[in-house]
mmCIF file of C-alpha atoms in Angstrom:
data_model
loop_
_atom_site.group_PDB
_atom_site.id
_atom_site.type_symbol
_atom_site.label_atom_id
_atom_site.label_comp_id
_atom_site.label_asym_id
_atom_site.label_seq_id
_atom_site.Cartn_x
_atom_site.Cartn_y
_atom_site.Cartn_z
ATOM 1 C CA MET Z 1 0.000 0.000 0.000
ATOM 2 C CA ARG Z 2 1.308 3.442 -0.829
ATOM 3 C CA ARG Z 3 1.810 6.125 1.753
ATOM 4 C CA ALA Z 4 -1.016 8.333 0.330
ATOM 5 C CA GLU Z 5 -3.409 5.398 0.345
ATOM 6 C CA ARG Z 6 -2.670 4.711 4.013
ATOM 7 C CA GLY Z 7 -3.471 8.333 4.873
ATOM 8 C CA MET Z 8 -6.733 8.207 2.929
ATOM 9 C CA THR Z 9 -7.725 4.986 4.699
ATOM 10 C CA SER Z 10 -7.083 6.642 8.069
ATOM 11 C CA VAL Z 11 -9.192 9.676 7.090
ATOM 12 C CA LEU Z 12 -12.078 7.478 5.928
ATOM 13 C CA GLY Z 13 -11.876 5.424 9.127
ATOM 14 C CA MET Z 14 -11.984 8.592 11.254
ATOM 15 C CA MET Z 15 -14.972 9.903 9.272
ATOM 16 C CA MET Z 16 -16.866 6.639 9.721
ATOM 17 C CA LEU Z 17 -16.077 6.706 13.450
ATOM 18 C CA GLY Z 18 -17.427 10.276 13.673
ATOM 19 C CA ILE Z 19 -20.617 9.306 11.831
ATOM 20 C CA MET Z 20 -21.118 6.351 14.162
ATOM 21 C CA LEU Z 21 -20.640 8.618 17.210
ATOM 22 C CA LEU Z 22 -23.219 11.095 15.871
ATOM 23 C CA ALA Z 23 -25.678 8.263 15.215
ATOM 24 C CA ALA Z 24 -25.157 6.935 18.752
ATOM 25 C CA CYS Z 25 -25.775 10.392 20.259
ATOM 26 C CA GLY Z 26 -28.945 10.720 18.180
ATOM 27 C CA LEU Z 27 -30.226 7.341 19.349
ATOM 28 C CA LEU Z 28 -29.522 8.196 22.992
ATOM 29 C CA THR Z 29 -31.388 11.492 22.647
ATOM 30 C CA LEU Z 30 -34.346 9.746 21.030
ATOM 31 C CA GLU Z 31 -34.430 7.114 23.779
ATOM 32 C CA ARG Z 32 -34.372 9.794 26.505
ATOM 33 C CA GLN Z 33 -37.228 11.710 24.886
ATOM 34 C CA GLN Z 34 -39.318 8.545 24.600
ATOM 35 C CA ALA Z 35 -38.689 7.717 28.265
ATOM 36 C CA GLN Z 36 -39.811 11.231 29.290
ATOM 37 C CA ALA Z 37 -42.942 10.928 27.148
ATOM 38 C CA GLY Z 38 -43.715 7.568 28.772
ATOM 39 C CA ARG Z 39 -43.362 9.028 32.271
ATOM 40 C CA GLY Z 40 -45.601 11.959 31.297
ATOM 41 C CA TYR Z 41 -48.241 9.547 29.994
ATOM 42 C CA GLU Z 42 -48.075 7.515 33.219
ATOM 43 C CA ASP Z 43 -48.500 10.702 35.281
ATOM 44 C CA GLU Z 44 -51.512 11.747 33.205
ATOM 45 C CA VAL Z 45 -53.155 8.305 33.492
ATOM 46 C CA ARG Z 46 -52.532 8.242 37.250
ATOM 47 C CA LEU Z 47 -54.094 11.700 37.544
ATOM 48 C CA ARG Z 48 -57.136 10.650 35.469
ATOM 49 C CA LEU Z 49 -57.646 7.495 37.562
ATOM 50 C CA LEU Z 50 -57.417 9.542 40.769
ATOM 51 C CA ALA Z 51 -60.018 12.037 39.514
ATOM 52 C CA GLN Z 52 -62.370 9.299 38.287
ATOM 53 C CA SER Z 53 -62.150 7.381 41.554
ATOM 54 C CA GLU Z 54 -62.976 10.550 43.507
ATOM 55 C CA ALA Z 55 -65.969 11.180 41.223
ATOM 56 C CA GLU Z 56 -67.186 7.613 41.719
ATOM 57 C CA ARG Z 57 -66.728 7.924 45.494
ATOM 58 C CA ALA Z 58 -68.808 11.123 45.583
ATOM 59 C CA ALA Z 59 -71.447 9.562 43.323
ATOM 60 C CA SER Z 60 -71.733 6.477 45.516
ATOM 61 C CA GLN Z 61 -72.215 8.689 48.575
ATOM 62 C CA LEU Z 62 -74.989 10.583 46.796
ATOM 63 C CA GLU Z 63 -76.574 7.335 45.566
ATOM 64 C CA ALA Z 64 -76.451 5.688 48.978
ATOM 65 C CA GLY Z 65 -78.162 8.597 50.686
ATOM 66 C CA GLY Z 66 -75.199 10.294 52.322
ATOM 67 C CA ALA Z 67 -75.366 13.575 54.215
ATOM 68 C CA ARG Z 68 -75.979 15.612 51.055
ATOM 69 C CA ALA Z 69 -78.170 13.098 49.235
ATOM 70 C CA GLY Z 70 -81.476 14.676 50.224
ATOM 71 C CA GLU Z 71 -80.453 18.080 48.896
ATOM 72 C CA VAL Z 72 -81.082 19.372 45.434
ATOM 73 C CA ILE Z 73 -77.838 20.696 43.989
ATOM 74 C CA PRO Z 74 -78.070 24.504 44.310
ATOM 75 C CA ARG Z 75 -77.846 26.808 41.291
ATOM 76 C CA GLY Z 76 -74.348 27.959 42.186
ATOM 77 C CA GLY Z 77 -73.153 24.450 42.971
ATOM 78 C CA CYS Z 78 -71.634 23.155 46.181
ATOM 79 C CA SER Z 79 -68.296 21.754 47.226
ATOM 80 C CA LEU Z 80 -68.304 18.110 48.327
ATOM 81 C CA VAL Z 81 -64.530 17.978 48.985
ATOM 82 C CA VAL Z 82 -62.900 21.402 49.273
ATOM 83 C CA GLU Z 83 -59.324 20.293 48.537
ATOM 84 C CA ARG Z 84 -57.585 17.150 49.653
ATOM 85 C CA SER Z 85 -53.908 16.256 49.239
ATOM 86 C CA THR Z 86 -52.887 12.698 48.437
ATOM 87 C CA GLU Z 87 -49.719 10.843 49.413
ATOM 88 C CA ASP Z 88 -48.249 10.980 45.909
ATOM 89 C CA GLY Z 89 -48.311 14.779 45.615
ATOM 90 C CA CYS Z 90 -51.709 15.468 44.029
ATOM 91 C CA LYS Z 91 -54.541 17.739 45.125
ATOM 92 C CA VAL Z 92 -58.174 16.886 44.472
ATOM 93 C CA SER Z 93 -61.356 18.945 44.816
ATOM 94 C CA VAL Z 94 -64.909 17.741 44.175
ATOM 95 C CA GLN Z 95 -67.875 19.991 43.336
ATOM 96 C CA ALA Z 96 -71.497 19.266 42.539
ATOM 97 C CA ARG Z 97 -73.120 21.617 40.021
ATOM 98 C CA PRO Z 98 -76.453 21.696 38.230
ATOM 99 C CA GLU Z 99 -76.151 20.288 34.723
ATOM 100 C CA ASP Z 100 -78.805 22.578 33.336
ATOM 101 C CA MET Z 101 -80.230 25.630 35.092
ATOM 102 C CA ARG Z 102 -83.725 24.845 33.751
ATOM 103 C CA GLU Z 103 -83.727 21.354 35.315
ATOM 104 C CA PRO Z 104 -82.439 21.672 38.888
ATOM 105 C CA GLY Z 105 -82.838 17.938 39.563
ATOM 106 C CA ASN Z 106 -80.097 16.914 37.162
ATOM 107 C CA GLY Z 107 -76.575 17.602 38.263
ATOM 108 C CA MET Z 108 -72.979 16.809 37.581
ATOM 109 C CA ILE Z 109 -69.975 16.050 39.705
ATOM 110 C CA VAL Z 110 -66.843 17.915 38.666
ATOM 111 C CA VAL Z 111 -63.513 16.674 39.998
ATOM 112 C CA THR Z 112 -60.356 18.716 39.536
ATOM 113 C CA ALA Z 113 -57.024 17.007 40.194
ATOM 114 C CA HIS Z 114 -53.595 18.527 39.766
ATOM 115 C CA VAL Z 115 -50.018 17.580 40.515
ATOM 116 C CA VAL Z 116 -48.170 19.509 43.234
ATOM 117 C CA ALA Z 117 -44.424 19.395 43.861
ATOM 118 C CA ALA Z 118 -43.035 18.497 47.283
ATOM 119 C CA GLY Z 119 -42.301 22.158 48.069
ATOM 120 C CA GLY Z 120 -45.924 23.112 47.477
ATOM 121 C CA LYS Z 121 -45.376 24.760 44.097
ATOM 122 C CA ASP Z 122 -46.992 23.278 41.021
ATOM 123 C CA ARG Z 123 -44.642 20.873 39.274
ATOM 124 C CA VAL Z 124 -44.325 21.130 35.519
ATOM 125 C CA ILE Z 125 -44.740 17.763 33.852
ATOM 126 C CA PRO Z 126 -44.735 17.063 30.111
ATOM 127 C CA ALA Z 127 -48.351 15.924 30.118
ATOM 128 C CA ARG Z 128 -51.273 17.793 31.622
ATOM 129 C CA SER Z 129 -50.639 18.829 35.220
ATOM 130 C CA GLU Z 130 -54.346 19.564 35.833
ATOM 131 C CA LEU Z 131 -57.222 17.371 34.832
ATOM 132 C CA ARG Z 132 -61.028 17.592 35.164
ATOM 133 C CA VAL Z 133 -63.544 14.810 34.911
ATOM 134 C CA ARG Z 134 -67.310 15.229 34.949
ATOM 135 C CA ALA Z 135 -70.040 12.742 35.788
ATOM 136 C CA ARG Z 136 -73.786 13.131 35.238
ATOM 137 C CA MET Z 137 -76.293 12.461 38.052
ATOM 138 C CA ARG Z 138 -80.114 12.628 38.213
ATOM 139 C CA LYS Z 139 -82.223 13.234 41.328
ATOM 140 C CA GLU Z 140 -84.600 10.372 42.081
ATOM 141 C CA GLY Z 141 -86.401 10.126 45.390
ATOM 142 C CA ALA Z 142 -84.073 10.595 48.358
ATOM 143 C CA GLY Z 143 -80.869 10.185 46.379
ATOM 144 C CA TYR Z 144 -79.204 10.525 43.020
ATOM 145 C CA VAL Z 145 -78.728 8.053 40.162
ATOM 146 C CA TRP Z 146 -75.488 7.723 38.197
ATOM 147 C CA LEU Z 147 -75.969 8.446 34.479
ATOM 148 C CA GLY Z 148 -72.368 8.145 33.302
ATOM 149 C CA TRP Z 149 -69.333 10.179 32.335
ATOM 150 C CA MET Z 150 -69.580 13.479 30.484
ATOM 151 C CA PRO Z 151 -67.091 14.491 27.782
#
């Protein structure tokens, strides 16, 4: 092999090594972004499940004839749970509001859940840090009847 050919082989080898390093850095960046997106999705699903379970808990209390079951939901709404903190750093509040002002017997339960950092300040997560779920209820007799989830 000639001396010039050996130099060209070294240059090509170095270029291929550089390309491989760039490809490896790109793959690592892509993997990190996918892991962050997965964690954000898990946080959002956990938040949705927390809000839905609180809505179902409030609905079961209204269906079973709890302390507020005999009441008709007032026009301005009422707070069933003012604000409660959970162990995993979330805050939940539950309100009951009339679904339609013309029909005071029908109501909805609105649950708001949001993620809070350990220091008390809202934590920024890639997915939604606040979530609302709504459930429809109808007044029947001394209690309410569950009609399902609202969009």
